[in-house]
Coordinates of C-alpha atoms in Angstrom, one line a residue:
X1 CA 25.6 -10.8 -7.6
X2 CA 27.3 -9.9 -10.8
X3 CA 23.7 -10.3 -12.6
X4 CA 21.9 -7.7 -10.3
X5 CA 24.8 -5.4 -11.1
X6 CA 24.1 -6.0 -14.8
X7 CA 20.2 -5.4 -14.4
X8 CA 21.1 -2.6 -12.4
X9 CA 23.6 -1.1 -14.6
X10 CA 21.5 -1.7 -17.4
X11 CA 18.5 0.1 -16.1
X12 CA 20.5 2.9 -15.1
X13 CA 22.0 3.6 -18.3
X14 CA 18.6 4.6 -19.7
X15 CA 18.2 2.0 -22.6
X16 CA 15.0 0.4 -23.1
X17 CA 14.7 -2.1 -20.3
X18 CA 14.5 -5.5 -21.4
X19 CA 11.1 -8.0 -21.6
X20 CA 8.6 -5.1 -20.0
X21 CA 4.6 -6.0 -21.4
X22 CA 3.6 -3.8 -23.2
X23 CA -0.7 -4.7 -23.2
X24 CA -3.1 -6.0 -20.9
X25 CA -3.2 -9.2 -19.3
X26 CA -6.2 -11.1 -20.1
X27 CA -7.5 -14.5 -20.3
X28 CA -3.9 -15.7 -19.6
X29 CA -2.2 -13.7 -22.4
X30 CA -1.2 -10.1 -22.7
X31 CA -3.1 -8.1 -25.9
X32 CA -2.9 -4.6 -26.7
X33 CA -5.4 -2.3 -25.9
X34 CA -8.9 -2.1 -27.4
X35 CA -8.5 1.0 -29.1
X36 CA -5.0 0.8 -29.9
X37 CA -3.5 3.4 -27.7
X38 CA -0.6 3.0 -25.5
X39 CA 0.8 5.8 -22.7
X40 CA 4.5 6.3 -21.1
X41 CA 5.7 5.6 -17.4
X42 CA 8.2 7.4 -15.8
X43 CA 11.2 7.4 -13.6
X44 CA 10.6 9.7 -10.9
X45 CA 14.6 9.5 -10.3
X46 CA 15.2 10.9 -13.8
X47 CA 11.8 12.4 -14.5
X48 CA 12.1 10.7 -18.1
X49 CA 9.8 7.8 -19.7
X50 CA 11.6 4.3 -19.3
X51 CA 8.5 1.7 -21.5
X52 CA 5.6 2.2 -22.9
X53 CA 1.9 0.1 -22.1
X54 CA -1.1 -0.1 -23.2
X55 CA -4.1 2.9 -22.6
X56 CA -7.1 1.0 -21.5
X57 CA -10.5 2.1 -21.8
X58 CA -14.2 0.5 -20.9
X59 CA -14.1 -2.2 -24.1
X60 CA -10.9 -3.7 -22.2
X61 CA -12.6 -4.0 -18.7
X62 CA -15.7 -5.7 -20.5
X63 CA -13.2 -8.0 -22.0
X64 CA -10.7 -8.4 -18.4
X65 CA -14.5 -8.9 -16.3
X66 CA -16.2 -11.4 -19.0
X67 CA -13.0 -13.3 -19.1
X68 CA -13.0 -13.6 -15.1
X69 CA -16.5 -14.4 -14.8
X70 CA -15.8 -17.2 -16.9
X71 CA -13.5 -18.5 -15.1
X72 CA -14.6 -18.2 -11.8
X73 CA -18.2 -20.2 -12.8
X74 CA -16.0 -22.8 -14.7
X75 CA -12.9 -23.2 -13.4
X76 CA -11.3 -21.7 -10.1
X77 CA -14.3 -21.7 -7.4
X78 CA -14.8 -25.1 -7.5
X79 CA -11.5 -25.8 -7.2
X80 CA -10.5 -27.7 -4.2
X81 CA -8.9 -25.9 -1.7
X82 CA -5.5 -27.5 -1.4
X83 CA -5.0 -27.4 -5.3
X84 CA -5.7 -23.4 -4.6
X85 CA -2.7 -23.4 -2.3
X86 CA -0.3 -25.6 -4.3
X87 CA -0.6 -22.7 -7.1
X88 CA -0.2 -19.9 -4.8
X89 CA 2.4 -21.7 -2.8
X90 CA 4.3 -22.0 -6.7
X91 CA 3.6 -18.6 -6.7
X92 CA 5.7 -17.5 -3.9
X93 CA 8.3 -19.6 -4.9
X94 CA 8.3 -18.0 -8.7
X95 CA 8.0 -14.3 -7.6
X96 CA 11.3 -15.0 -5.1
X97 CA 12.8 -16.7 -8.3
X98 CA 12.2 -13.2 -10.0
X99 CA 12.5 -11.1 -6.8
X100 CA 15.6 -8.9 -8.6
X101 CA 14.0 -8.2 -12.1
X102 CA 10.7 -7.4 -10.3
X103 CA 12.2 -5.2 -7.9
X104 CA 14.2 -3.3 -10.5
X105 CA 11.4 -2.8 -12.2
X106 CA 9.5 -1.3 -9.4
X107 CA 12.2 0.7 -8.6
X108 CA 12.0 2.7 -12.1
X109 CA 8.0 2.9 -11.9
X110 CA 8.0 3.8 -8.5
X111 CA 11.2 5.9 -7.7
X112 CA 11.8 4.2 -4.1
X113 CA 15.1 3.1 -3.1
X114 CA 16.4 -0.6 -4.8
X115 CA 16.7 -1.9 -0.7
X116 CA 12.8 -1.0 -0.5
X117 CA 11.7 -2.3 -3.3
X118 CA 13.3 -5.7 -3.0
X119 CA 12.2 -5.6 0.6
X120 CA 8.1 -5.4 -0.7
X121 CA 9.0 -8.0 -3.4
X122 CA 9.7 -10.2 -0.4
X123 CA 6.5 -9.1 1.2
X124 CA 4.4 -10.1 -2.0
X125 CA 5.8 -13.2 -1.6
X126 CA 4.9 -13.8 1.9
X127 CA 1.6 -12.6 1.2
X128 CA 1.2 -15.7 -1.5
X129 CA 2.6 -18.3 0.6
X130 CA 0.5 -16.8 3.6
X131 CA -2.7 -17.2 1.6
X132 CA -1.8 -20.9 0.5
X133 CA -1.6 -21.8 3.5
X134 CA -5.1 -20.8 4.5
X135 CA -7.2 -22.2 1.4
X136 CA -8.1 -24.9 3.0
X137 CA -8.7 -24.0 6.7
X138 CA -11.5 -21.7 5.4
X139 CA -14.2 -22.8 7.0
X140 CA -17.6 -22.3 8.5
X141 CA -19.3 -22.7 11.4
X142 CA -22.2 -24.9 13.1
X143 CA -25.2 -23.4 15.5
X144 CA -26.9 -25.0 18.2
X145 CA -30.5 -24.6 17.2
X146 CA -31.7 -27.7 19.0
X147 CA -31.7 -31.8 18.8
X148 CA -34.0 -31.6 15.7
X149 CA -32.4 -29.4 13.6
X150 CA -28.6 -29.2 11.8
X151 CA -27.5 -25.3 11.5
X152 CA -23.8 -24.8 9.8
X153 CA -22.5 -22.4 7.9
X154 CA -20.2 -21.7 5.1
X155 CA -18.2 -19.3 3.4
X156 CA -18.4 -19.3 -0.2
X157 CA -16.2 -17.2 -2.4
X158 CA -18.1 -13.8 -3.4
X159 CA -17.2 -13.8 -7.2
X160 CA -15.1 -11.3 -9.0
X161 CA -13.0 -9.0 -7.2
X162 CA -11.4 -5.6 -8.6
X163 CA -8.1 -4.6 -7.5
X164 CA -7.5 -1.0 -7.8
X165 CA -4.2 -0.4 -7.0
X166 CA -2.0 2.6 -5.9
X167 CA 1.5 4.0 -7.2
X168 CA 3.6 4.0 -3.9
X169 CA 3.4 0.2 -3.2
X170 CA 2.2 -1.3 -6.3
X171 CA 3.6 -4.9 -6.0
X172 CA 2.9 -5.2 -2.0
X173 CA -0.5 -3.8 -2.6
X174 CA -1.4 -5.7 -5.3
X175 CA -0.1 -9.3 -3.6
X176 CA -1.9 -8.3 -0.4
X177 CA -5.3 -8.5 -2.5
X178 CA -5.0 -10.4 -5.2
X179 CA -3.3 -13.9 -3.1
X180 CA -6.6 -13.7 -0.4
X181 CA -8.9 -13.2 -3.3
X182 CA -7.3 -16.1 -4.6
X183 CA -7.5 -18.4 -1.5
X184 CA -11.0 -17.8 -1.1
X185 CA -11.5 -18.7 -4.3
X186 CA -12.4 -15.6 -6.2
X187 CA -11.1 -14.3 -9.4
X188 CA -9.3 -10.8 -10.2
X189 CA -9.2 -7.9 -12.5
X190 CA -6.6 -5.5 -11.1
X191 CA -5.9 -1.7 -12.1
X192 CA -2.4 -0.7 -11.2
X193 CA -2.1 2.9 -11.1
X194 CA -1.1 4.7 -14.4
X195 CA 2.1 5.5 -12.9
X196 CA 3.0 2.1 -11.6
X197 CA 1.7 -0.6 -14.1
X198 CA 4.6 -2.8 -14.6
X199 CA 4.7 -5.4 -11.6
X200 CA 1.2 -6.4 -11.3
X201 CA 1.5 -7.3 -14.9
X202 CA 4.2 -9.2 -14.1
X203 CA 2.9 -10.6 -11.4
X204 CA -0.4 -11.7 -13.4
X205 CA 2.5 -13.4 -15.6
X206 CA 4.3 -15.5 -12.8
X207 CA 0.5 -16.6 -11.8
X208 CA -0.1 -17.8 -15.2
X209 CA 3.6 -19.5 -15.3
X210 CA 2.7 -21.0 -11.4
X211 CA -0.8 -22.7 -13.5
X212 CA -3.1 -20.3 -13.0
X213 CA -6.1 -21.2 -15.5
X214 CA -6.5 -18.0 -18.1
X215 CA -8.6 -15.6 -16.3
X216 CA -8.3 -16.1 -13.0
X217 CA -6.2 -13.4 -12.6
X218 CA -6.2 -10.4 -15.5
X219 CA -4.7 -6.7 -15.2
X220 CA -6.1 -3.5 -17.3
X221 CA -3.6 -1.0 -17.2
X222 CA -4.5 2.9 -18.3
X223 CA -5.4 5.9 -16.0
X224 CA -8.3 6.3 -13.4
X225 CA -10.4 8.1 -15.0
X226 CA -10.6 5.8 -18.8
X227 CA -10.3 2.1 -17.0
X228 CA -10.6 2.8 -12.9
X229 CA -14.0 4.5 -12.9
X230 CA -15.5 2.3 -15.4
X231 CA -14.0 -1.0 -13.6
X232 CA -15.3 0.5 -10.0
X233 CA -18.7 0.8 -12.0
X234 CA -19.0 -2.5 -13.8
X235 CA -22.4 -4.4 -12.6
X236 CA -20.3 -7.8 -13.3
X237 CA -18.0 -6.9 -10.2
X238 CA -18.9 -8.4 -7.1
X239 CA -16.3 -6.6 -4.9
X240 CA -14.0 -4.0 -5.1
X241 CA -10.9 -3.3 -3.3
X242 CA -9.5 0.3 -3.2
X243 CA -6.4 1.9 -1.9
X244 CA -6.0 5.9 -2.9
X245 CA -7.1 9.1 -1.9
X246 CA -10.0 10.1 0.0
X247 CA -11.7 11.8 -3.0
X248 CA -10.9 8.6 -5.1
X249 CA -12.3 6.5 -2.6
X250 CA -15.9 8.1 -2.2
X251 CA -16.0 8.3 -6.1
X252 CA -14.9 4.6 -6.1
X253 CA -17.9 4.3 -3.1
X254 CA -20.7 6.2 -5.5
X255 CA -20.1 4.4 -8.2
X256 CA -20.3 1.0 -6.3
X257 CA -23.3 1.8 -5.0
X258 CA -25.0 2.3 -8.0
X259 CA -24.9 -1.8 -8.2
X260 CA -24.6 -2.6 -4.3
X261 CA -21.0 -3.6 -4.7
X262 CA -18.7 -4.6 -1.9
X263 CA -16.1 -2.2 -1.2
X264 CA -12.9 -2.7 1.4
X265 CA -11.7 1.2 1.5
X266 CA -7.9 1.6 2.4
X267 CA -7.9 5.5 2.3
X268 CA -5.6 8.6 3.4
X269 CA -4.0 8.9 7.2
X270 CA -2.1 11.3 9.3
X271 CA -0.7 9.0 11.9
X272 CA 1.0 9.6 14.8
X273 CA 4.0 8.6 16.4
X274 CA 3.7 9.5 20.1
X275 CA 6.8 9.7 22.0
X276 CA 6.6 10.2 25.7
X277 CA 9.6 11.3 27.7
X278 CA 10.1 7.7 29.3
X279 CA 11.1 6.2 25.6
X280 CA 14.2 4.5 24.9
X281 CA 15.2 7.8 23.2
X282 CA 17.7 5.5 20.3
X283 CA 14.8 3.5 19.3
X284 CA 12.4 6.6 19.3
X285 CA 14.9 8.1 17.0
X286 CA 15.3 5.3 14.6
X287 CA 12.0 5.0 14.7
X288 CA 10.4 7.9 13.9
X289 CA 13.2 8.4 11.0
X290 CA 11.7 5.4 9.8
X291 CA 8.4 6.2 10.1
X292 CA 7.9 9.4 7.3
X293 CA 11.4 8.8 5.4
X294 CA 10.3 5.6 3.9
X295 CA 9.0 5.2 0.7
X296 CA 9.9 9.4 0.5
X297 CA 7.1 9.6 2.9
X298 CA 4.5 8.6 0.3
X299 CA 2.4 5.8 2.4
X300 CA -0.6 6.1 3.9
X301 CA 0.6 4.7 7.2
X302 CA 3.4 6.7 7.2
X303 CA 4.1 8.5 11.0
X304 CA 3.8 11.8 9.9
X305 CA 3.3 13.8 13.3
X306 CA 5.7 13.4 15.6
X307 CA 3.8 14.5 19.0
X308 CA 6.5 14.4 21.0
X309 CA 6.4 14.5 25.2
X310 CA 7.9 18.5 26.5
X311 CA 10.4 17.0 28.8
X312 CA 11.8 15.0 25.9
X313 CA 11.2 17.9 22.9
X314 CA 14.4 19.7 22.7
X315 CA 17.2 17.4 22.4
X316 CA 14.7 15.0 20.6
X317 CA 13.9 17.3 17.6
X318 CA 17.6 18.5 17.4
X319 CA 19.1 15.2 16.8
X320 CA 16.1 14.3 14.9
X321 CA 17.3 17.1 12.2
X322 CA 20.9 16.2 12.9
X323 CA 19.9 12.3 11.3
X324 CA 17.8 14.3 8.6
X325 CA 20.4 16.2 7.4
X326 CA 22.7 13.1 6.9
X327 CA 20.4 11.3 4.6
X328 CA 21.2 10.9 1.0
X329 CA 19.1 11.6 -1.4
X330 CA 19.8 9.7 -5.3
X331 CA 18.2 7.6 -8.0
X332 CA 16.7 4.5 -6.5
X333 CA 18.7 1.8 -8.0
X334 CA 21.8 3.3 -6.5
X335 CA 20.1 2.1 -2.9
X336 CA 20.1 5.6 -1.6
X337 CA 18.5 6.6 1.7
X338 CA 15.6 8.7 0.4
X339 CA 14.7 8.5 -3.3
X340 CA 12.3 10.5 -5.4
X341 CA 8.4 11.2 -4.8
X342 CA 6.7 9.7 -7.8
X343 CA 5.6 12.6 -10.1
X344 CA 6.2 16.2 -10.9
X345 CA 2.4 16.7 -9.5
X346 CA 3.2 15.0 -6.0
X347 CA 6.1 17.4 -5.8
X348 CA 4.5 20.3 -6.5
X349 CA 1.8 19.4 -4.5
X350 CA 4.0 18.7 -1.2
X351 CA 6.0 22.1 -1.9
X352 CA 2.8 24.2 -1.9
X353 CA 2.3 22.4 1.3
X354 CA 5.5 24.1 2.8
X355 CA 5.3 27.3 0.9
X356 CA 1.8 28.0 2.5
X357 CA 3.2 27.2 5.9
X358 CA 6.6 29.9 5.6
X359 CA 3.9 32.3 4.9
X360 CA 1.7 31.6 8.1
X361 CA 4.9 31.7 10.1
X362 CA 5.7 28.1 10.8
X363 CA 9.2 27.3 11.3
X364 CA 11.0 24.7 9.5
X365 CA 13.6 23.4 11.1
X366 CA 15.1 21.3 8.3
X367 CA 14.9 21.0 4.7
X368 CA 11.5 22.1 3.0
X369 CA 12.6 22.5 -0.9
X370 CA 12.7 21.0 -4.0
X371 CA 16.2 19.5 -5.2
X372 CA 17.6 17.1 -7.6
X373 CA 19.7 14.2 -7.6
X374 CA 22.9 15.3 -6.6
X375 CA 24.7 13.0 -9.3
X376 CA 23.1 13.9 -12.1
X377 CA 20.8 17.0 -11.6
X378 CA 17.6 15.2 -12.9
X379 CA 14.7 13.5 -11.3
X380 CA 11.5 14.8 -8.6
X381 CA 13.1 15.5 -5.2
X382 CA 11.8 17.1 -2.1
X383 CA 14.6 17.3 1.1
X384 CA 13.6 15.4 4.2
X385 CA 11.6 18.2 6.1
X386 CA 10.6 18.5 9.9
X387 CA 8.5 21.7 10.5
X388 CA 6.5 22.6 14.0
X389 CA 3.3 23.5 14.0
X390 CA 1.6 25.1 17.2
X391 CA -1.7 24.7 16.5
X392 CA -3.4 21.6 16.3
X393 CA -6.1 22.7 13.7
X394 CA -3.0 23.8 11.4
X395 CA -3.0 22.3 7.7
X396 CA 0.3 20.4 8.4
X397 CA -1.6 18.8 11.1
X398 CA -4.7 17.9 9.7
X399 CA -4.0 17.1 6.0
X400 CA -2.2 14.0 4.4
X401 CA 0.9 15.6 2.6
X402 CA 2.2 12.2 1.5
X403 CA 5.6 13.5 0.9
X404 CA 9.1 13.5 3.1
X405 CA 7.7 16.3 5.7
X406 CA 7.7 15.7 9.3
X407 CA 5.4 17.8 11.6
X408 CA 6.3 18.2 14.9
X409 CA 3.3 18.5 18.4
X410 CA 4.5 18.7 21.9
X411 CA 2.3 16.9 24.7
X412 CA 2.2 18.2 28.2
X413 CA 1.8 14.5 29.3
X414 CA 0.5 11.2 28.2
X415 CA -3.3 12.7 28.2
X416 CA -2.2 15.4 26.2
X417 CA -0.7 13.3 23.8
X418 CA -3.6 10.6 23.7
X419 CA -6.3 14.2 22.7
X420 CA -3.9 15.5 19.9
X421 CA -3.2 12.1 18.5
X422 CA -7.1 11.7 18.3
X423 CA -7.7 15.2 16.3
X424 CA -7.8 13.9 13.1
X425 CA -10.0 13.1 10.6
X426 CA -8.0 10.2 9.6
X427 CA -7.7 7.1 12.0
X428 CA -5.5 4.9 9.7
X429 CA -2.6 3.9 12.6
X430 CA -0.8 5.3 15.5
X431 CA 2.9 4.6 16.9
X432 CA 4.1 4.5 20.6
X433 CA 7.2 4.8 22.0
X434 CA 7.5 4.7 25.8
X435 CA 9.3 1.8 28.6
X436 CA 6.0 2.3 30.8
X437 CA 3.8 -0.8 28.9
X438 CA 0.6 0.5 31.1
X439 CA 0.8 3.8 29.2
X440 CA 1.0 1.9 26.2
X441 CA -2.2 -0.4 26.4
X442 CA -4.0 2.1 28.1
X443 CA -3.1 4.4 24.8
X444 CA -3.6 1.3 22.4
X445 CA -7.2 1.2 23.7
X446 CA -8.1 4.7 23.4
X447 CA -6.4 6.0 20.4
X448 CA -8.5 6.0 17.6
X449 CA -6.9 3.9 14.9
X450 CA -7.0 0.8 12.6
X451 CA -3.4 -0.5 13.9
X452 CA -1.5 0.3 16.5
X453 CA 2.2 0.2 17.0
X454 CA 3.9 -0.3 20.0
X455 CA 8.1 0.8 20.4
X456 CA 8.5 -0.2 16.9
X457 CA 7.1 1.7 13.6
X458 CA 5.2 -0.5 10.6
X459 CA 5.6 -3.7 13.4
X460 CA 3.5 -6.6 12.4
X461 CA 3.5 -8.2 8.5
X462 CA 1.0 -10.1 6.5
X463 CA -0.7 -11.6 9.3
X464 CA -1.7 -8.5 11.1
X465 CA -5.6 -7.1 9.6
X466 CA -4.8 -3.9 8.5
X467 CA -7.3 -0.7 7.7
X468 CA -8.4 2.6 9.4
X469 CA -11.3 4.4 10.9
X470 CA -13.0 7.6 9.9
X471 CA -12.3 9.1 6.5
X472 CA -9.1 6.5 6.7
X473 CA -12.0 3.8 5.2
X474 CA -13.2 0.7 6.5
X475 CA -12.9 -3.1 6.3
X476 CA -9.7 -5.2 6.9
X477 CA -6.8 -6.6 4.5
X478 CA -4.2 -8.6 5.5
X479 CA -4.7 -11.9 8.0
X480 CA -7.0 -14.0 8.1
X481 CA -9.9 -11.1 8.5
X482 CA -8.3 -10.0 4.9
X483 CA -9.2 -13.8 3.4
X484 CA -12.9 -13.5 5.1
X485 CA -13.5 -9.6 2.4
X486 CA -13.2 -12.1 -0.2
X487 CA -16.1 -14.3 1.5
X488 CA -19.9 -14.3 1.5
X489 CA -21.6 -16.4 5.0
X490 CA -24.1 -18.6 4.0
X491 CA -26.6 -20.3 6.6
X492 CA -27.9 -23.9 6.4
X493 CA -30.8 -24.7 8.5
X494 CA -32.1 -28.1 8.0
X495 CA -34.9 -30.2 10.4
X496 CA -34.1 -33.5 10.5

């Protein structure tokens, strides 16, 4: 205890922290960037640079790619299986040995709350020793093409695999890819967002420490547009996994198709939480608070509408804003209930969001401005919001704020609920809160959605496939269906 305080304490003091990389990793060793340049991260919760890393460019992809095609011909896919999961299972282990420097760390690149952030440290574990555990039940299949033939299949990893990563859950999103790519036998380059570069290079470092062999796994860090686009549009990539924006994503998808890459798509959502007047109204509350407070509302699966039952509205929404109102806001490493968004653009983006909506009349019951933390008057902070919006076609309906702002539907009944759930163009997950379990499967089957929760928000963990629908993107992370993105089918058909 004493040396989390210290870490803590340390980091919040503002001094250098201690042991952060400073260039890429690859081919099992961190070297600075091709052209020599370097660029700052930020703490959202003071709005002031914390380290410096390196500002890669297209010569450090050639290098990160070559280095894991090399590996993956020489080294890792012929690997056996169980040796896979002995490293990934070492893996787990080492990244819980580290779980307070890492989550530290992601606290000051990210902003979110110290409790969160050790929370997805946890989950990155899990994801590792998930994945070990399923290197060597990958198997394939056999097909009964008659007494004089042998049909069988197999699945046989697809290559390289690039990891472009997002800022709000860099360590979580990066273990959820990287460990199945792993298991099936692939090797990695990961980009970590320019905000959040820190963990995935420590991560590739625990993977190297857990005996990785150099290259298997290799991190360029720099922004989108110098390292992401030209990593996205490398013809030595054989898939690429994406979680960002919708805009991202299709450039991502062009540039992909330009050498018929594999892409899994993890975009944008709106999700709902619908809560029908038969709910056990405590759990509705906790879980709906839950839902868009987490993370400062900045995840994709975040329950951002709350289409809420008439009979139930009222008294629902009121204590709703009572709860809001309560939450304290601070610097993440001081554990507070809602921390910072991640950038000055991400605030200013979510306030033009409510500014636009006071002028078209739309009440906002709680919050809806930019603040500070209350301790030290620094740092990118937007109040917990909750605003109604009558029509169903209005922006705060229909577009991903990805911020702490709550919009509020009411549904005449169940159907009604099911129809404004559906008007989206996002199909990323849904929530459910009602005692009447036919409502819920009956809604589970007709909402339109990747994931669907039932009387409890973000339910489910690593084994659970996760993705969305429409522009939400398509293909599956997470479970098993996650390990097969990672896998090309081969068919044997042999007389005999």
């Amino acid at each position: 205890m004493k040396n989390q305080k210290d870490l803590i304490d340390r980091a919040l003091s503002g001094d250098p922290f201690p042991g952060l990389p400073q260039g890429h990793f690859i081919d099992g060793a961190f070297c600075a960037a091709a052209a020599g340049r370097s660029m700052e991260s930020l703490d959202p919760g003071r709005a002031e640079a914390f380290a410096a890393f390196a500002r890669g460019d297209a010569a450090d992809v050639d290098a990160a790619v070559a280095s894991a095609r090399q590996a993956f011909e020489t080294q890792w896919r012929d690997m056996p299986a169980a040796e896979r999961g002995r490293l990934l299972q070492r893996a787990a282990e080492l990244i819980r040995e580290n779980a307070e420097r890492l989550a530290v760390v992601e606290c000051l690149d990210s902003g979110k709350p110290i409790g969160e952030a050790r929370g997805d440290v946890q989950g990155a574990a899990r994801a590792f020793e998930y994945y070990a555990g399923a290197c060597d039940k990958l198997q394939g299949d056999t097909f009964p093409i008659g007494p004089a033939y042998l049909g069988y299949s197999l699945q046989e990893p697809v290559g390289v695999a690039a990891q472009i990563i997002p800022w709000n859950f860099p360590i979580s999103t990066a273990a959820r890819g990287i460990a199945p790519a792993l298991a099936a036998g692939c090797t990695v380059v990961a980009k970590p967002a320019e905000q959040t570069p820190f963990t995935a290079l420590l991560l590739a470092e625990i993977l190297k420490e857990a005996g990785l062999p150099d290259g298997v796994c290799n991190v360029v860090t720099g922004t989108g547009a110098e390292a992401g686009a030209p990593l996205a549009a490398h013809d030595g990539i054989d898939h690429i996994t994406f979680t960002g924006s919708v805009a991202s994503g299709t450039a991502v998808m062009k540039a992909a198709a330009e050498n018929v890459t594999r892409v899994v798509l993890e975009l944008g959502g709106k999700s709902p939480v619908i809560v029908l007047g038969d709910c056990d109204r405590e759990a509705a509350l906790d879980g709906v608070m839950g839902a868009i407070f987490e993370n400062a509302g900045q995840i994709c699966s975040a329950g951002s509408r709350l289409i809420v039952e008439r009979s139930l509205h009222d008294g629902f929404v009121e204590a709703l804003c009572r709860r809001t109102e309560k939450l304290t806001l601070g610097h993440g490493l001081r554990d507070p209930q809602l921390g910072p968004v991640n950038s000055a653009e991400q605030l200013a983006r979510i306030a033009g969001f409510i500014e636009r909506a006071r002028e078209r009349g739309i009440e906002v019951a709680t919050g809806g401005a930019e603040t500070t933390d209350p301790e030290t008057g620094k740092g990118w902070f937007f109040q917990p919001t909750i605003a109604a919006a009558d029509s169903p076609n209005d922006e705060l309906v229909q577009e991903e704020i990805f911020g702490p702002v709550l919009t509020v539907q009411i549904a005449e009944d169940p159907e009604h609920a099911l129809t404004l759930a559906n008007n989206s163009q996002y199909a990323l997950v849904a929530g459910v809160y009602t005692g009447n379990f036919a409502h819920a499967h009956r809604m589970a089957q007709r909402l339109d959605a990747g994931q669907i929760y039932i009387n409890e928000y973000f339910a489910g963990g690593i084994e659970v496939p996760f993705g969305g629908n429409k522009k939400s993107g398509f293909g599956r992370e997470k479970g098993l269906e996650g390990l097969l993105s990672y896998c090309r089918t081969k068919a044997v058909a042999a007389r005999i």
